[in-house]
PDB file of C-alpha atoms in Angstrom:
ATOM      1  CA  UNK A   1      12.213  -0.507   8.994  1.00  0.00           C
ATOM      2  CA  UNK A   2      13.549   2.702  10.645  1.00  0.00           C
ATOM      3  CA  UNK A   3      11.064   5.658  11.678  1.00  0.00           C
ATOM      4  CA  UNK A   4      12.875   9.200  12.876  1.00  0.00           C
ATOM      5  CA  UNK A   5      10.274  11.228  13.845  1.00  0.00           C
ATOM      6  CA  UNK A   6      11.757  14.646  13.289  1.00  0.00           C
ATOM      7  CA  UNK A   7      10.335  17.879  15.427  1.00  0.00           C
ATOM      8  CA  UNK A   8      11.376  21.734  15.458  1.00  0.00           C
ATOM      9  CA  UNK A   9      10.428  25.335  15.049  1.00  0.00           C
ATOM     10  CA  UNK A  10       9.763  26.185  11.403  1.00  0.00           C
ATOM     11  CA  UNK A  11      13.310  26.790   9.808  1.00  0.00           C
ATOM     12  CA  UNK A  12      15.171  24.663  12.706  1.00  0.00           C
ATOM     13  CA  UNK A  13      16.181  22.289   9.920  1.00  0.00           C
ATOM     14  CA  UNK A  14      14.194  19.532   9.348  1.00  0.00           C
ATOM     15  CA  UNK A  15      14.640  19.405   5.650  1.00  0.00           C
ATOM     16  CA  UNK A  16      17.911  20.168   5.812  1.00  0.00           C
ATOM     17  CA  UNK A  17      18.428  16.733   7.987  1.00  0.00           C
ATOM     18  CA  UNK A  18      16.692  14.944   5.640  1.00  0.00           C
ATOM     19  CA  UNK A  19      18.793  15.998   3.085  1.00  0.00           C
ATOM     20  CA  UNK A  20      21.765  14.708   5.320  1.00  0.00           C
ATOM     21  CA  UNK A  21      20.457  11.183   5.894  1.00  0.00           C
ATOM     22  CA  UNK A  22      19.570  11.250   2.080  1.00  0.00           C
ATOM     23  CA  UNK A  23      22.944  11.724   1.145  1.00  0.00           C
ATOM     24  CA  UNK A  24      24.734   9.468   3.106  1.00  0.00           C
ATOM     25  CA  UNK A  25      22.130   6.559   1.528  1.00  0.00           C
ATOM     26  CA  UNK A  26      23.385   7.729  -1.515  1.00  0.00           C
ATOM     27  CA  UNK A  27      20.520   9.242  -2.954  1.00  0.00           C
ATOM     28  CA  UNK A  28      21.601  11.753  -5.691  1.00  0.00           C
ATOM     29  CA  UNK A  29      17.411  13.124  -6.119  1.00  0.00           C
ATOM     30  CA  UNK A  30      17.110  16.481  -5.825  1.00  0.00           C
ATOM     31  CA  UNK A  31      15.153  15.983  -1.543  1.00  0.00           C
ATOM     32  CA  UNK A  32      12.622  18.645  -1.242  1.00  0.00           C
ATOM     33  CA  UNK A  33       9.846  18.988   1.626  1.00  0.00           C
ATOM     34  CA  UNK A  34       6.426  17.259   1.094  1.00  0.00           C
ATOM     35  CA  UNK A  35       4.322  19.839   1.814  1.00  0.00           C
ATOM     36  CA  UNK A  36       1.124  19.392   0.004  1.00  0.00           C
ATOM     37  CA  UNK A  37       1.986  15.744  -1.379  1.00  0.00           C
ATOM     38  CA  UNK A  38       2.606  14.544   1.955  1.00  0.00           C
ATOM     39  CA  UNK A  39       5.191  11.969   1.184  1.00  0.00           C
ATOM     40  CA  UNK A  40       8.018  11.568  -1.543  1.00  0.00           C
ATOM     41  CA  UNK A  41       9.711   8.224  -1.605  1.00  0.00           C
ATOM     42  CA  UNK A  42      13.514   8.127  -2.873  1.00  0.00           C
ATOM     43  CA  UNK A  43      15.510   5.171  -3.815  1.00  0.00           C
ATOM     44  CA  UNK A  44      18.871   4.160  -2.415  1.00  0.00           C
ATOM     45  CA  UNK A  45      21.058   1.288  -3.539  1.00  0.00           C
ATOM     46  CA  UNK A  46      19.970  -0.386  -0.160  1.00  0.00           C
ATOM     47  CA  UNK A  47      16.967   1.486   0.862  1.00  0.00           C
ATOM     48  CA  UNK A  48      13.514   3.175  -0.261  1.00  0.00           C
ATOM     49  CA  UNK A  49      13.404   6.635   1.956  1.00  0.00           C
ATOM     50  CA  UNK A  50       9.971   7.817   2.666  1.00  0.00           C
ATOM     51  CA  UNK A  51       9.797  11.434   3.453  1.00  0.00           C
ATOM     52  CA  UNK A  52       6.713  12.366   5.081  1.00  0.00           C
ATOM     53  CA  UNK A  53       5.642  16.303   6.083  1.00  0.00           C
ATOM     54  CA  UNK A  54       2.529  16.163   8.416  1.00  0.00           C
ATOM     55  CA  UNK A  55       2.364  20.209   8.813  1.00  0.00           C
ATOM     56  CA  UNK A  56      -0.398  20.130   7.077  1.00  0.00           C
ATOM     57  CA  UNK A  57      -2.582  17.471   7.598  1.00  0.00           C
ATOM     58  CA  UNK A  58      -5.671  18.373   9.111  1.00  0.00           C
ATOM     59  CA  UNK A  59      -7.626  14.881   9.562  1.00  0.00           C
ATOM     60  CA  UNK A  60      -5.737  11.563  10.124  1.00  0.00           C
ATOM     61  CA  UNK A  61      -7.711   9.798   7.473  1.00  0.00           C
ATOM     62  CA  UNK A  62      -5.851  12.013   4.859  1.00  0.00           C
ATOM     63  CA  UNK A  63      -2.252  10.096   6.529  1.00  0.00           C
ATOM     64  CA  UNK A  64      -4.476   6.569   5.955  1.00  0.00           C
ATOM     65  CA  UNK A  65      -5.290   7.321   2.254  1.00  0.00           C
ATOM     66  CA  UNK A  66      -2.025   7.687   1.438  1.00  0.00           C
ATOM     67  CA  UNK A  67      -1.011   3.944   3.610  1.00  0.00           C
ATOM     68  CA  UNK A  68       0.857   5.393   6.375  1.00  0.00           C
ATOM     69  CA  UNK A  69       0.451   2.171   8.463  1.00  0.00           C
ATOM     70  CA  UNK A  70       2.202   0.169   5.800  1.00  0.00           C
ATOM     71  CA  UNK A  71       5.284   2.553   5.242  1.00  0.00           C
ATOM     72  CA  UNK A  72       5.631   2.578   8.928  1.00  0.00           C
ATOM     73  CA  UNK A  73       5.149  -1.289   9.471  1.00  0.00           C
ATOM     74  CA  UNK A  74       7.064  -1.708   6.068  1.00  0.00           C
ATOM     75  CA  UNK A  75      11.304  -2.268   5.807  1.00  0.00           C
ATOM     76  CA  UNK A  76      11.959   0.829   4.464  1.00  0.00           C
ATOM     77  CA  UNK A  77      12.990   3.934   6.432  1.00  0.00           C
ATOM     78  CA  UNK A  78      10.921   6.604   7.113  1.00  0.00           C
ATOM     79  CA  UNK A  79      11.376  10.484   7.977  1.00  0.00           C
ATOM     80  CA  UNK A  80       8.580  11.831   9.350  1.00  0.00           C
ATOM     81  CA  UNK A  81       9.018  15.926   9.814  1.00  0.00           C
ATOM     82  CA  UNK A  82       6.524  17.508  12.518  1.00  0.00           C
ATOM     83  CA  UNK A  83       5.577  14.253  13.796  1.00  0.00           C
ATOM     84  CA  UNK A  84       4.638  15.616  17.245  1.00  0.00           C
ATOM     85  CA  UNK A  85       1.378  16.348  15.383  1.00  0.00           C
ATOM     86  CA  UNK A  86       0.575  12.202  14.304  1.00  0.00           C
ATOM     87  CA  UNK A  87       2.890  11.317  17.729  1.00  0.00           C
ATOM     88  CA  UNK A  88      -0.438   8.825  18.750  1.00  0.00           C
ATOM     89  CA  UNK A  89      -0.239   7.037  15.671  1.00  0.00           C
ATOM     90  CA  UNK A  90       3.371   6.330  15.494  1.00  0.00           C
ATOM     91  CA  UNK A  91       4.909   2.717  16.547  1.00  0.00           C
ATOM     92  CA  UNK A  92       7.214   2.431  19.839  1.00  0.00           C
ATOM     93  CA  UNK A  93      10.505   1.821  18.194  1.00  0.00           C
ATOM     94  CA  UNK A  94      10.456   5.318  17.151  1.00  0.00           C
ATOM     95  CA  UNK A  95      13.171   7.488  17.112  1.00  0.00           C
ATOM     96  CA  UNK A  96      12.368  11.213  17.875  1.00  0.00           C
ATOM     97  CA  UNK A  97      15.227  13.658  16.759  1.00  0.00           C
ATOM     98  CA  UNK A  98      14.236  17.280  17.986  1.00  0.00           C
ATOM     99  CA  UNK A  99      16.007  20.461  16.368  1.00  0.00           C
ATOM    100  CA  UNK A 100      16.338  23.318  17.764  1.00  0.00           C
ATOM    101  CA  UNK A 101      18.251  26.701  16.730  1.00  0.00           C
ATOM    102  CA  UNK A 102      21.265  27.428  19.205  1.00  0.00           C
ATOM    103  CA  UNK A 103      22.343  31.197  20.138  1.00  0.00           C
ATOM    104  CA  UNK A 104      25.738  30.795  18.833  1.00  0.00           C
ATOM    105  CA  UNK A 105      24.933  31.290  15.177  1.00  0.00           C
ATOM    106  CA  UNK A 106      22.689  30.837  12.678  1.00  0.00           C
ATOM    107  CA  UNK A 107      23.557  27.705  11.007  1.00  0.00           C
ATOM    108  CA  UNK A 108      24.001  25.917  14.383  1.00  0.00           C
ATOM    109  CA  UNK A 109      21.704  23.711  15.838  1.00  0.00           C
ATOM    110  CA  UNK A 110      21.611  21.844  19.064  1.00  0.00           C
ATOM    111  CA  UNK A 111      19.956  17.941  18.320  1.00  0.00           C
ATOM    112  CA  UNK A 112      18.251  15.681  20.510  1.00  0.00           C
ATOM    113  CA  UNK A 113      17.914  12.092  19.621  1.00  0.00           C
ATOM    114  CA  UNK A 114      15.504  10.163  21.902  1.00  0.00           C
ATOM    115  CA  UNK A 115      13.347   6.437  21.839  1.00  0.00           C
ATOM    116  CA  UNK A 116       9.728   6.666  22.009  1.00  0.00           C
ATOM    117  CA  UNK A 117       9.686   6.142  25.683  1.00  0.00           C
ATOM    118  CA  UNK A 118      12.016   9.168  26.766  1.00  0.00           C
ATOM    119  CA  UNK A 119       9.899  11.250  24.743  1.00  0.00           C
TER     120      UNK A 119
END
């Protein structure tokens, strides 16, 4: 499967990008950030999406209740917002997508796609 490792201030759009790639797997659920659940899985006429949010996870055996090796190791894709914060536990094939705000205006954003080894 796919893993996009998604990293940027708080507001820089993370969600928001989610909400994106959801869309264009034709996912019609209502995508909302998993805060305190840590993961919401959606289904897509071709794909499962995993959504992970990692702000909040204070000890990695919280990420290995939940089976976060197997969604990672798994054929499914998975979004992973704030994943500088589990960076050590995620595979090399990794894709790291880094938002940040621009000066230009407030709905722009400037986004940086990069493999595991640039990062």
């Amino acid at each position: 499967g796919d893993i996009l490792a998604v990293t940027g201030e708080l507001g820089s759009g993370k969600t928001a990008l989610v909400k994106g790639i959801a869309k264009g797997l034709k996912i019609d659920d209502h995508i909302t950030s998993p805060t305190f659940t840590l993961v919401h899985s959606y289904e897509s006429p071709s794909v499962t999406l995993h959504h992970f949010d990692v702000y909040r996870v204070s000890e990695e055996e919280e990420l290995f209740e939940i089976g976060f090796e197997e969604y990672l190791y798994g054929e499914d894709i998975c979004v992973i917002e704030w994943a500088d914060l589990v960076r050590h536990l995620l595979p090399l094939h990794t894709k790291w997508i880094h938002l940040e705000r621009t000066q230009n205006s407030a709905d722009e954003r400037k986004i940086t796609i990069k493999g595991m080894e640039e990062v």
